PDB file of C-alpha atoms and ligand atoms in Angstrom:
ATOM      1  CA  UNK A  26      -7.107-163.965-151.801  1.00 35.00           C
ATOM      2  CA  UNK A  27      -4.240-161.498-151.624  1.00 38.00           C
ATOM      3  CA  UNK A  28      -5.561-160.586-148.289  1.00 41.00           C
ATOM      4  CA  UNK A  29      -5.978-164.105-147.317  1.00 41.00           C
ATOM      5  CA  UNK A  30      -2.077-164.858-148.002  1.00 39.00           C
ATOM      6  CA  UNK A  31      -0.585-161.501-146.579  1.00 39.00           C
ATOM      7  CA  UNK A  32      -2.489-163.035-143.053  1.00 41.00           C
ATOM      8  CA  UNK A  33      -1.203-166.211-143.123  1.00 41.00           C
ATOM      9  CA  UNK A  34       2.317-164.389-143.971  1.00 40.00           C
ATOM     10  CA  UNK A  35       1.950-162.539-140.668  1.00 36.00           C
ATOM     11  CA  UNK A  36       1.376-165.002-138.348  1.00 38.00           C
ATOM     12  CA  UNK A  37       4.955-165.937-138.835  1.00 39.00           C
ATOM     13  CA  UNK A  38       5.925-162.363-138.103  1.00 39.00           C
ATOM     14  CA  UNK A  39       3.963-161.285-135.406  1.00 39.00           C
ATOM     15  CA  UNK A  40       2.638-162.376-132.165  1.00 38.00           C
ATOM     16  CA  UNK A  41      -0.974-163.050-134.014  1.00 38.00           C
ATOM     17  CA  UNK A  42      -2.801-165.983-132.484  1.00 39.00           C
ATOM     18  CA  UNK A  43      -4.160-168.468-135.021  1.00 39.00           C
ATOM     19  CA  UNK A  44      -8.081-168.528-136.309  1.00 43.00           C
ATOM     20  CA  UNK A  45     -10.045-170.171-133.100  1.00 47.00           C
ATOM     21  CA  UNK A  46     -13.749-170.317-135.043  1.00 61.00           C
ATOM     22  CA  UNK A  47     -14.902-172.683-136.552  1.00 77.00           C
ATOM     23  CA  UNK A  48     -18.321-170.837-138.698  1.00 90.00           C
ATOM     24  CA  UNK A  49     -20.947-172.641-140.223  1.00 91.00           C
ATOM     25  CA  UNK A  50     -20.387-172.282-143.901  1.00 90.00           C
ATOM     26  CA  UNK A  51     -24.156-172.558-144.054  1.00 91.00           C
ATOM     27  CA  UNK A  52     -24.348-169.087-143.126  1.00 94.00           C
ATOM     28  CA  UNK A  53     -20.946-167.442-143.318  1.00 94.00           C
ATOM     29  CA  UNK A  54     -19.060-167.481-146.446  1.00 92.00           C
ATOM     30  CA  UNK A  55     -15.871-165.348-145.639  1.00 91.00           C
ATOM     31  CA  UNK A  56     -13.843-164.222-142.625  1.00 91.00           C
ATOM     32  CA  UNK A  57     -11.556-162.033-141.787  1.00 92.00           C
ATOM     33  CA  UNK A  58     -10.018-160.882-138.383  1.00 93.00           C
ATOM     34  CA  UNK A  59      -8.846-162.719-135.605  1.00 89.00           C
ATOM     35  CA  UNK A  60     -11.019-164.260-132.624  1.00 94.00           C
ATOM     36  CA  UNK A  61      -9.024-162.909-129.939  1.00 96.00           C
ATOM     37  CA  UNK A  62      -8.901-160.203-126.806  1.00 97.00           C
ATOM     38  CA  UNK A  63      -8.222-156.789-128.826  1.00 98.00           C
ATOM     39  CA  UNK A  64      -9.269-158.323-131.766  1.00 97.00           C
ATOM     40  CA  UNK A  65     -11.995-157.149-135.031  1.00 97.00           C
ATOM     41  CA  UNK A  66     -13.804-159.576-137.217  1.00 96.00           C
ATOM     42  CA  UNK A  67     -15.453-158.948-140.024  1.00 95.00           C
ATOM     43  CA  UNK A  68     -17.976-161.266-141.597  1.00 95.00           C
ATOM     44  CA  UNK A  69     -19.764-162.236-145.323  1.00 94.00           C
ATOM     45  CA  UNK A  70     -23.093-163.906-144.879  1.00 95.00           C
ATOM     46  CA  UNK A  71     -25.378-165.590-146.695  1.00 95.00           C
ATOM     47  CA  UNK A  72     -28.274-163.388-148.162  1.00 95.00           C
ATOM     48  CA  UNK A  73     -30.998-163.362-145.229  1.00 96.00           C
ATOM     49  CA  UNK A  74     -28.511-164.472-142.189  1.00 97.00           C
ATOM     50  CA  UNK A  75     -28.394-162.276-139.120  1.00 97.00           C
ATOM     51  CA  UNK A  76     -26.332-162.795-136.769  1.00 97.00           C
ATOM     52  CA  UNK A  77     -26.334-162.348-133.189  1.00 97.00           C
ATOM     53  CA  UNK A  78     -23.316-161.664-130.288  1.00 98.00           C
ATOM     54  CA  UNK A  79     -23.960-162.696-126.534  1.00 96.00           C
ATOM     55  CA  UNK A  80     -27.724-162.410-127.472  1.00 96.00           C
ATOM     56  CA  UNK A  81     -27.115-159.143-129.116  1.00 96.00           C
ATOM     57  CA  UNK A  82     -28.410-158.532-132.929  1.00 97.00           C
ATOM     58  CA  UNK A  83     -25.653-157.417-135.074  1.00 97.00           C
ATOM     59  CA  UNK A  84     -26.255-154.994-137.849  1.00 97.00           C
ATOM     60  CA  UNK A  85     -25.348-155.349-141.383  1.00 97.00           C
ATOM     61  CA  UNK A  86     -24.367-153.600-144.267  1.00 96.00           C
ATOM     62  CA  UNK A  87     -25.171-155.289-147.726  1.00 91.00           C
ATOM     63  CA  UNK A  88     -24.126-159.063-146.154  1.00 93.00           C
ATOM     64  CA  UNK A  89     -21.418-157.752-144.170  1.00 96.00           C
ATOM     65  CA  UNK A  90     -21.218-157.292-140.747  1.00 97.00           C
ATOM     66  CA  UNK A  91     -18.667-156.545-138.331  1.00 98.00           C
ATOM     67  CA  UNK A  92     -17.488-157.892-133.997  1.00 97.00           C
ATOM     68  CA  UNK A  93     -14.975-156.860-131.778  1.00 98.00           C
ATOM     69  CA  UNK A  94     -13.725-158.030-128.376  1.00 98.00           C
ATOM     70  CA  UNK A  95     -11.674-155.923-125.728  1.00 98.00           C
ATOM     71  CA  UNK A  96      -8.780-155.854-124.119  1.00 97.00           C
ATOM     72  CA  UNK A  97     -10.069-157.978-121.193  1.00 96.00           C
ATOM     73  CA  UNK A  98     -13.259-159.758-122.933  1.00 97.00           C
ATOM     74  CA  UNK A  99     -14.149-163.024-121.402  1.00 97.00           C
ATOM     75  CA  UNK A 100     -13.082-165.666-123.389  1.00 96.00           C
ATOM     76  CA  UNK A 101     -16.100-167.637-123.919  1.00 96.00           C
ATOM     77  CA  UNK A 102     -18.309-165.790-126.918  1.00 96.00           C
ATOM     78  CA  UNK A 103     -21.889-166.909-128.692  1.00 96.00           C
ATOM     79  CA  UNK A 104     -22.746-166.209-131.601  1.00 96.00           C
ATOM     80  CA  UNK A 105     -25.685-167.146-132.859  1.00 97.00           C
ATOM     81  CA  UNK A 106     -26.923-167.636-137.170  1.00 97.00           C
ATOM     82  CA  UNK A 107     -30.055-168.018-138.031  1.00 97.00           C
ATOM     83  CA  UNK A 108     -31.993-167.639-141.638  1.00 96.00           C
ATOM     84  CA  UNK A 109     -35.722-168.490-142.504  1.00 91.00           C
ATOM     85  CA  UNK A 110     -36.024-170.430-139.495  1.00 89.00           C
ATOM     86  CA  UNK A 111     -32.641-172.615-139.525  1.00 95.00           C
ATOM     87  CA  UNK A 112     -30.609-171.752-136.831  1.00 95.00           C
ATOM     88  CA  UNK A 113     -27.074-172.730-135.252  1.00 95.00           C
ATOM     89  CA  UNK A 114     -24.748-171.192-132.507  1.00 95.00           C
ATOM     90  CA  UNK A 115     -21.412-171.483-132.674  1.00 93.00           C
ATOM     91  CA  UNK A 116     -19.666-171.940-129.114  1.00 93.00           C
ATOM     92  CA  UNK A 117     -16.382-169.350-129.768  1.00 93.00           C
ATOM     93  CA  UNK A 118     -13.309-169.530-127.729  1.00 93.00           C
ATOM     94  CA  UNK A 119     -10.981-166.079-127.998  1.00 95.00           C
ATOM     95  CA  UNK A 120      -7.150-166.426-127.587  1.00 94.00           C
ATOM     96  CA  UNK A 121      -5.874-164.899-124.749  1.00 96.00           C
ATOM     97  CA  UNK A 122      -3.574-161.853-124.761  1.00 96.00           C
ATOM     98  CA  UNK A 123      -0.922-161.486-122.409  1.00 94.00           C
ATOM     99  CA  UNK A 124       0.170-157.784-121.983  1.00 95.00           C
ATOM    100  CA  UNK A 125       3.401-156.262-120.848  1.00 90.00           C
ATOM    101  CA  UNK A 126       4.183-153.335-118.537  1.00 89.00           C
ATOM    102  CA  UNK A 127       5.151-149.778-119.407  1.00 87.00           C
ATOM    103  CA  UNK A 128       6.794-147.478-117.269  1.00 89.00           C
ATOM    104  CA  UNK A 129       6.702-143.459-118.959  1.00 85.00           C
ATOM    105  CA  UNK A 130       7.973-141.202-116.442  1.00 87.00           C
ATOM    106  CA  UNK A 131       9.209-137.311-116.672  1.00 86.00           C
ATOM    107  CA  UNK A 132       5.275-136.140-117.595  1.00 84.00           C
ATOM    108  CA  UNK A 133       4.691-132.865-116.201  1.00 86.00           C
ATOM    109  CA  UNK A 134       2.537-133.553-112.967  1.00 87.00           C
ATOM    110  CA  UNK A 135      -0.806-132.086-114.022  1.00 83.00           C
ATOM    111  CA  UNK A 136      -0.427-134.645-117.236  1.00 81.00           C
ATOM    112  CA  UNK A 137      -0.481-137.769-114.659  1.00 82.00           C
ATOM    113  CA  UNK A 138      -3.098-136.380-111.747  1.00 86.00           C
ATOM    114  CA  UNK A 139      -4.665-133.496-112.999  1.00 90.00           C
ATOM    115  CA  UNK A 140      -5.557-130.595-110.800  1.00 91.00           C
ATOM    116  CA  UNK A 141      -8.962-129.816-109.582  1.00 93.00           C
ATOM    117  CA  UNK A 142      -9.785-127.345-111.912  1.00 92.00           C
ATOM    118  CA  UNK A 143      -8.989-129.441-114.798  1.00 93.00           C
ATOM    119  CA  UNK A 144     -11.651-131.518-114.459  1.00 93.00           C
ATOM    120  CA  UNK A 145     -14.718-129.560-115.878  1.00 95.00           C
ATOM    121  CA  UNK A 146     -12.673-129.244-119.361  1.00 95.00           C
ATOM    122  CA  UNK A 147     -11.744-133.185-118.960  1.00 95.00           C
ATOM    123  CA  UNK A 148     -15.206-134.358-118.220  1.00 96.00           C
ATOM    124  CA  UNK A 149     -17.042-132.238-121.132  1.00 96.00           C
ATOM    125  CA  UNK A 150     -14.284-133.621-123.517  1.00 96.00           C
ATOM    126  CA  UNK A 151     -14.948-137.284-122.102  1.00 95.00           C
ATOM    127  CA  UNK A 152     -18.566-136.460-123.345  1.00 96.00           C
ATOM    128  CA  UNK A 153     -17.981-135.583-126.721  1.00 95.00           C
ATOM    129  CA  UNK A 154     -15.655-138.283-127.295  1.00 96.00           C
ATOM    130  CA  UNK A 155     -18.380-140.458-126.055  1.00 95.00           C
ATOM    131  CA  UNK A 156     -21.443-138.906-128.475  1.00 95.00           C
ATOM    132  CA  UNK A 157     -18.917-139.191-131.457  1.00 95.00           C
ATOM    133  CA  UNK A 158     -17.775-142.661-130.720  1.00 92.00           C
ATOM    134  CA  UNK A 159     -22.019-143.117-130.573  1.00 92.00           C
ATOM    135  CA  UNK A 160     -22.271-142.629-134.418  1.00 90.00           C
ATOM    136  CA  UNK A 161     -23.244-145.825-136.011  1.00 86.00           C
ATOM    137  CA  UNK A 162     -23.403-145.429-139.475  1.00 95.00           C
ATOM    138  CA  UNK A 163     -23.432-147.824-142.468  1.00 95.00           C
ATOM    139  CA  UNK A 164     -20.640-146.968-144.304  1.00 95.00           C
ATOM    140  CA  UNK A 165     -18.328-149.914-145.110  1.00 95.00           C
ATOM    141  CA  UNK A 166     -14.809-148.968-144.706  1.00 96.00           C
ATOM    142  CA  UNK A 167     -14.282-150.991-141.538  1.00 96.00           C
ATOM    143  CA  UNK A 168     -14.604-154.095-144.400  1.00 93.00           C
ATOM    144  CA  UNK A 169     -11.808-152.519-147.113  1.00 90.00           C
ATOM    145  CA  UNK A 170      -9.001-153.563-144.694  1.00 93.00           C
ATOM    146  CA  UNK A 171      -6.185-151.484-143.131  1.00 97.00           C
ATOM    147  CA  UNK A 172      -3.049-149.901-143.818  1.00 97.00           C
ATOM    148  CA  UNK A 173      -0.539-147.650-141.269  1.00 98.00           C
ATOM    149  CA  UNK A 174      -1.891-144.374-140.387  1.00 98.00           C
ATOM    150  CA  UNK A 175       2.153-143.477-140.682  1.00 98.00           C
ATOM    151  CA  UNK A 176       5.591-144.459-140.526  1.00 96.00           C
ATOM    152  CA  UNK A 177       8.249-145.197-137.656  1.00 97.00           C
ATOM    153  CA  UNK A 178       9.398-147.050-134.727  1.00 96.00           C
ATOM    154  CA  UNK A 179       6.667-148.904-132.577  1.00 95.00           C
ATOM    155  CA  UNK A 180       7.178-147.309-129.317  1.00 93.00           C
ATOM    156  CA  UNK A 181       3.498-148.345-127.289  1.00 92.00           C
ATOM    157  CA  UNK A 182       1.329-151.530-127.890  1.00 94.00           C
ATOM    158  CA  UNK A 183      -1.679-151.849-126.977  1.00 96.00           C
ATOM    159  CA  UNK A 184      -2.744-153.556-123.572  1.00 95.00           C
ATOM    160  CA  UNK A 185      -0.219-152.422-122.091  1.00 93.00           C
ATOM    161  CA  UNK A 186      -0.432-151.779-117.876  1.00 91.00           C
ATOM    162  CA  UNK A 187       1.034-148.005-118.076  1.00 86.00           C
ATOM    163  CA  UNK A 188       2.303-146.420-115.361  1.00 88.00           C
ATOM    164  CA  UNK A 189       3.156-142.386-115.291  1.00 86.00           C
ATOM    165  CA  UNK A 190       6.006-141.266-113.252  1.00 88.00           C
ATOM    166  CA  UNK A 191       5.687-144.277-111.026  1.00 89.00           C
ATOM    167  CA  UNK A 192       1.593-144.171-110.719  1.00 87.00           C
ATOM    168  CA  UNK A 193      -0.517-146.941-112.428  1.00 85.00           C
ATOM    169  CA  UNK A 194      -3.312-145.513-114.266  1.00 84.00           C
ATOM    170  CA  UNK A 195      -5.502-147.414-117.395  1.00 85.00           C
ATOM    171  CA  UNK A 196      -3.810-149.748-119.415  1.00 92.00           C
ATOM    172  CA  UNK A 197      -2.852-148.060-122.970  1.00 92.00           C
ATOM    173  CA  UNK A 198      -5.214-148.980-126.061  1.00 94.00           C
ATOM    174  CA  UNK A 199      -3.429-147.702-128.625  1.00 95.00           C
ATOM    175  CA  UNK A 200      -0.342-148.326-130.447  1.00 96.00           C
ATOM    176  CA  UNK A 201       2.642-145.260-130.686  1.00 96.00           C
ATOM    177  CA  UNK A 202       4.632-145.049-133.904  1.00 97.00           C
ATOM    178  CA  UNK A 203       7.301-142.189-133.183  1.00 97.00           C
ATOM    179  CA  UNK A 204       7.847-139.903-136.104  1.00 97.00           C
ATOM    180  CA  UNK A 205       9.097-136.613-136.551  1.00 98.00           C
ATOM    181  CA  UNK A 206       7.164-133.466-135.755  1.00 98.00           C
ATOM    182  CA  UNK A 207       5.107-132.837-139.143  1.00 98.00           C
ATOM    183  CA  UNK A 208       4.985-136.484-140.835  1.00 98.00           C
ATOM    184  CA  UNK A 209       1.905-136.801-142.414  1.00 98.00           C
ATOM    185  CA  UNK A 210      -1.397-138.962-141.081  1.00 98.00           C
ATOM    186  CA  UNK A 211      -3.216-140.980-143.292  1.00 98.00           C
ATOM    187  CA  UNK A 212      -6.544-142.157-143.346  1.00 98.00           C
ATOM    188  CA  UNK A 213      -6.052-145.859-142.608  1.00 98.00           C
ATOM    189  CA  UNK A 214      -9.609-146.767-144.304  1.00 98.00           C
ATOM    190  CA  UNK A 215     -12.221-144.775-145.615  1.00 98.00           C
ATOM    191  CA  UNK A 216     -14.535-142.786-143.615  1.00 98.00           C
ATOM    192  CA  UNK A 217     -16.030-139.817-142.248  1.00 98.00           C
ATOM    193  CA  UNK A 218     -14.689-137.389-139.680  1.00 98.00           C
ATOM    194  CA  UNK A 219     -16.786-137.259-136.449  1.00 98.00           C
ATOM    195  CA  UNK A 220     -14.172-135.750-134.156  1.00 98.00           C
ATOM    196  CA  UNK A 221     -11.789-133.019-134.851  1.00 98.00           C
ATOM    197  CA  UNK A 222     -10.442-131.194-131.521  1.00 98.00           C
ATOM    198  CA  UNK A 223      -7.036-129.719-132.018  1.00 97.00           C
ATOM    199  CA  UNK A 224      -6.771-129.406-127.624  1.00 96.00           C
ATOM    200  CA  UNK A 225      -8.026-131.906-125.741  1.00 97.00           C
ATOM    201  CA  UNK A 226      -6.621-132.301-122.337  1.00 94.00           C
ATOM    202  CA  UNK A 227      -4.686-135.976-122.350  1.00 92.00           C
ATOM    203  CA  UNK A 228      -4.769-136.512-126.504  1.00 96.00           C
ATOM    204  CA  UNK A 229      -3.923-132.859-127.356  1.00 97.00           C
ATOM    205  CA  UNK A 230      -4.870-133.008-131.391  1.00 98.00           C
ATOM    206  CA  UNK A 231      -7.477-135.636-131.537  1.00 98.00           C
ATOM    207  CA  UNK A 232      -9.105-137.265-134.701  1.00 98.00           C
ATOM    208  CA  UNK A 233     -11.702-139.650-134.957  1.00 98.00           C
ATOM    209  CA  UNK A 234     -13.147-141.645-138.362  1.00 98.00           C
ATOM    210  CA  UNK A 235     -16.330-143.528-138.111  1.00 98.00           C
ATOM    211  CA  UNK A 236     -15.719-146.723-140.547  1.00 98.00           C
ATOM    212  CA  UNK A 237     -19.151-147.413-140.207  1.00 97.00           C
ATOM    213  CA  UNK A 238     -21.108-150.421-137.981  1.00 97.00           C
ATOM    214  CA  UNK A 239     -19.636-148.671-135.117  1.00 96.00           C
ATOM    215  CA  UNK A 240     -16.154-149.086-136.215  1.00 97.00           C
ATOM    216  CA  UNK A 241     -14.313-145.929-135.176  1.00 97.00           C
ATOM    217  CA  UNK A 242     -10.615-144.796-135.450  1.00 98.00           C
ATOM    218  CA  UNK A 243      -8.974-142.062-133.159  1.00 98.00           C
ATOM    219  CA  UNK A 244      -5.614-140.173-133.839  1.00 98.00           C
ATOM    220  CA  UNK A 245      -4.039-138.523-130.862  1.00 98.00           C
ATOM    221  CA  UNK A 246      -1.369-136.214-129.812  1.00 98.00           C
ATOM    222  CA  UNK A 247      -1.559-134.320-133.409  1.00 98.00           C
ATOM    223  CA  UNK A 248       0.280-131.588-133.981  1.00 98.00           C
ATOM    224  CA  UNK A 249      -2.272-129.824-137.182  1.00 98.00           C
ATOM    225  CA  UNK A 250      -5.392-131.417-138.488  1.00 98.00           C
ATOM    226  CA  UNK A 251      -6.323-130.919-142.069  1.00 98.00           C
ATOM    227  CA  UNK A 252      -9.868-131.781-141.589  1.00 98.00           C
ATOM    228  CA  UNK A 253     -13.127-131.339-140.006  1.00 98.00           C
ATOM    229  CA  UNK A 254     -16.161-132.624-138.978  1.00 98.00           C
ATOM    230  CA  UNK A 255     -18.542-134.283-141.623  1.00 98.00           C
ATOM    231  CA  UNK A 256     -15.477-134.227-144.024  1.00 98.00           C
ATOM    232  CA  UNK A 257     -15.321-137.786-146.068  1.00 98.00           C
ATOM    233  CA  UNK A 258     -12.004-139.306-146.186  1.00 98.00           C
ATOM    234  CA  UNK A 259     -10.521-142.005-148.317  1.00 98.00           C
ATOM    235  CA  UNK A 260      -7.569-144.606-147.392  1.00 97.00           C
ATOM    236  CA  UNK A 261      -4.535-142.576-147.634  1.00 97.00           C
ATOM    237  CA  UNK A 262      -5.732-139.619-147.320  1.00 98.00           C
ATOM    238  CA  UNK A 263      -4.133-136.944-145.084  1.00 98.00           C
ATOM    239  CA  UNK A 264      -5.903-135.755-142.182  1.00 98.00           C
ATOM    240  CA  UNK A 265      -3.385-134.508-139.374  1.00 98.00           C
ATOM    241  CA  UNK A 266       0.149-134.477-138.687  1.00 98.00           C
ATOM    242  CA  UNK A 267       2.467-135.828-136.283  1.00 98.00           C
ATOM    243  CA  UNK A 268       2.965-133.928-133.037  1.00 98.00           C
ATOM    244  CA  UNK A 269       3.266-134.321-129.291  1.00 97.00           C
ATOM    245  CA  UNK A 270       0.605-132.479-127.859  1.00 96.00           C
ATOM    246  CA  UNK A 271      -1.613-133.625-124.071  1.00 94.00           C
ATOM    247  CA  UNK A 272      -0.289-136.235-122.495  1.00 87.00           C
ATOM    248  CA  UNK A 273       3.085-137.039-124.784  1.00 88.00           C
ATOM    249  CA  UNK A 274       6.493-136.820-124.407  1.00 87.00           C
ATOM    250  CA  UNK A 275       7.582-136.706-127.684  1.00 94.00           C
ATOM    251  CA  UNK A 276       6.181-136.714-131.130  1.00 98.00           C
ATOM    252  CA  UNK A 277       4.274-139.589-131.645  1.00 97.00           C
ATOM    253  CA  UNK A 278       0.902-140.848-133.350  1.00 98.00           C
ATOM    254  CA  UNK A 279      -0.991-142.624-130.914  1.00 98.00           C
ATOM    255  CA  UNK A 280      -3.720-144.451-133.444  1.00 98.00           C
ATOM    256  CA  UNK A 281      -6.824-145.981-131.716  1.00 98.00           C
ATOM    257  CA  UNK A 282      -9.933-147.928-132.546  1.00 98.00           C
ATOM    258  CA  UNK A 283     -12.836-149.107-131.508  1.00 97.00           C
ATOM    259  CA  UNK A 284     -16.195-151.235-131.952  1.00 97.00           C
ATOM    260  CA  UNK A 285     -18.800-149.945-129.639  1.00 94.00           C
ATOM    261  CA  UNK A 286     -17.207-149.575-126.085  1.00 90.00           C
ATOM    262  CA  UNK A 287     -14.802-152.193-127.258  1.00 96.00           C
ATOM    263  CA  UNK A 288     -10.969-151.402-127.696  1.00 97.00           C
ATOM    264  CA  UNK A 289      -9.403-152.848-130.470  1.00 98.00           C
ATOM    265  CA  UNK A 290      -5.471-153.811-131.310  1.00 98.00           C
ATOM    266  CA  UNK A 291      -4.712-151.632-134.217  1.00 98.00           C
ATOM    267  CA  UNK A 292      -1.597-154.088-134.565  1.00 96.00           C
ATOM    268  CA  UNK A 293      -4.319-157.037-135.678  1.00 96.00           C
ATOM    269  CA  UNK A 294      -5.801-154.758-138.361  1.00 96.00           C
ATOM    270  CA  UNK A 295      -2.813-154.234-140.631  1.00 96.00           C
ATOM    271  CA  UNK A 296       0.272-156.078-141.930  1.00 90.00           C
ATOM    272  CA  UNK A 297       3.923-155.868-141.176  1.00 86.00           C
ATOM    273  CA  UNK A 298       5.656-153.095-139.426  1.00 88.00           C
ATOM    274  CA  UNK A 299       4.978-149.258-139.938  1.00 92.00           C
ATOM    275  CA  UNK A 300       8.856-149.000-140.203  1.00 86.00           C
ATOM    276  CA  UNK A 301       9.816-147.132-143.054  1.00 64.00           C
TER     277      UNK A 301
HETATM  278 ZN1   ZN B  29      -0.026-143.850-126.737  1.00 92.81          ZN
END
């Protein structure tokens, strides 16, 4: 319940669109998360209820399972319930984002088109982002809810169109929180390291915690990390500290996540401000 009221609490502070669903309460019995672009919803079922996305089986762990939606995902969704042979779908209707436009310029040239001989290093990071992102395990952390990763001044939301020193490149996922060089990085949820590259080209210092059901959370720009690969972490637990390594200008924490190739607000995840 105390999760229930914080939500309703921040729709009056933040930009949050309302609860667009309507589930059958034959086969869900809680919800959490909002049905929007950028959004993450998690879901208690009945005992025997799968559900499916766009046709797509979603997996469970105990009753719980877990859908996300990108920046741009269309706004008509199906999902589908079914359990010993009763069966309903559930026309759902995201709320649309609107993003803004960000203009960062003074990046060293080689951070905003990189030279040719960058690439090689850029395209074998790309990959094991991409194998660590691929970890779908069945831990449940991506169900325990949220908190700030750190504190400070919002600086980057997600969605927005970005443009470096004048050029448009990809719209940024994440969201910044300035903080000094050194401020610690929490754990956000529990979870287990499957990424931990203190130089990659664009993120510099770059964490990533699998929350399980494909769930996964991604730290960038760090200036130390104070774990590894395979390490289990709990909520609030350090892992990293605030730098401004790759593509930064300053020291910031540039927190990502995602479910499956889908980017997810951060902002939606968590309550109130990460100012101290
Ligand atoms: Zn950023």
């Amino acid at each position: 319940m105390r999760r229930a009221a914080s939500l309703f609490f921040g729709l009056f502070l933040l930009p949050m669109p309302a609860l667009s669903a309507d589930l059958p309460r034959d086969f869900v019995t809680a919800q959490s998360g909002v049905f929007t672009q950028g959004g993450m919803v998690v879901l208690d079922l009945r005992d025997g209820v799968s559900v499916r996305l766009n046709g797509e089986t979603l997996p469970q762990v105990g009753a719980r399972t877990v859908l996300g939606f990108g920046r741009d995902a269309k706004l008509a969704q199906r999902l589908e319930f079914s359990n010993a042979g009763k069966s309903q779908t559930v026309a759902v209707k995201l709320t649309p984002r609107q993003y803004n436009i960000q203009r960062i310029d003074g990046l060293p040239p080689a951070m905003v088109t990189p030279p040719d001989d960058a690439w090689p290093r850029i395209i074998a990071q790309g990959k094991l982002k991409r194998a660590a992102r691929a970890i779908a395990s069945t831990q449940s952390g991506f169900s325990q809810g949220f908190v700030w990763p750190t504190r400070g001044r919002i600086t980057g939301v997600y969605g927005s169109q970005r443009f470096y020193n004048g050029e448009a490149r990809r719209p940024h996922f994440g969201i910044d929180i300035a903080a000094p060089r050194g401020t610690a990085v929490t754990a956000p949820a529990s979870g287990t390291v499957t990424l931990a590259e203190p130089d990659m080209y664009f993120e510099g210092g770059l964490v990533f915690i699998d929350h399980g059901l494909s769930v996964t959370s991604a730290y960038m720009h760090l200036d130390s990390l104070q774990v590894k690969v395979g390490d289990k972490v709990k909520r609030g637990d350090v892992i990293a500290t605030v730098g401004s390594t790759g593509r930064s200008t300053g020291p910031h924490l540039d927190w990502r996540m995602f479910w499956r190739g889908a980017r997810i607000d951060p902002a939606l995840l968590v309550d109130g401000s990460p100012n101290k």
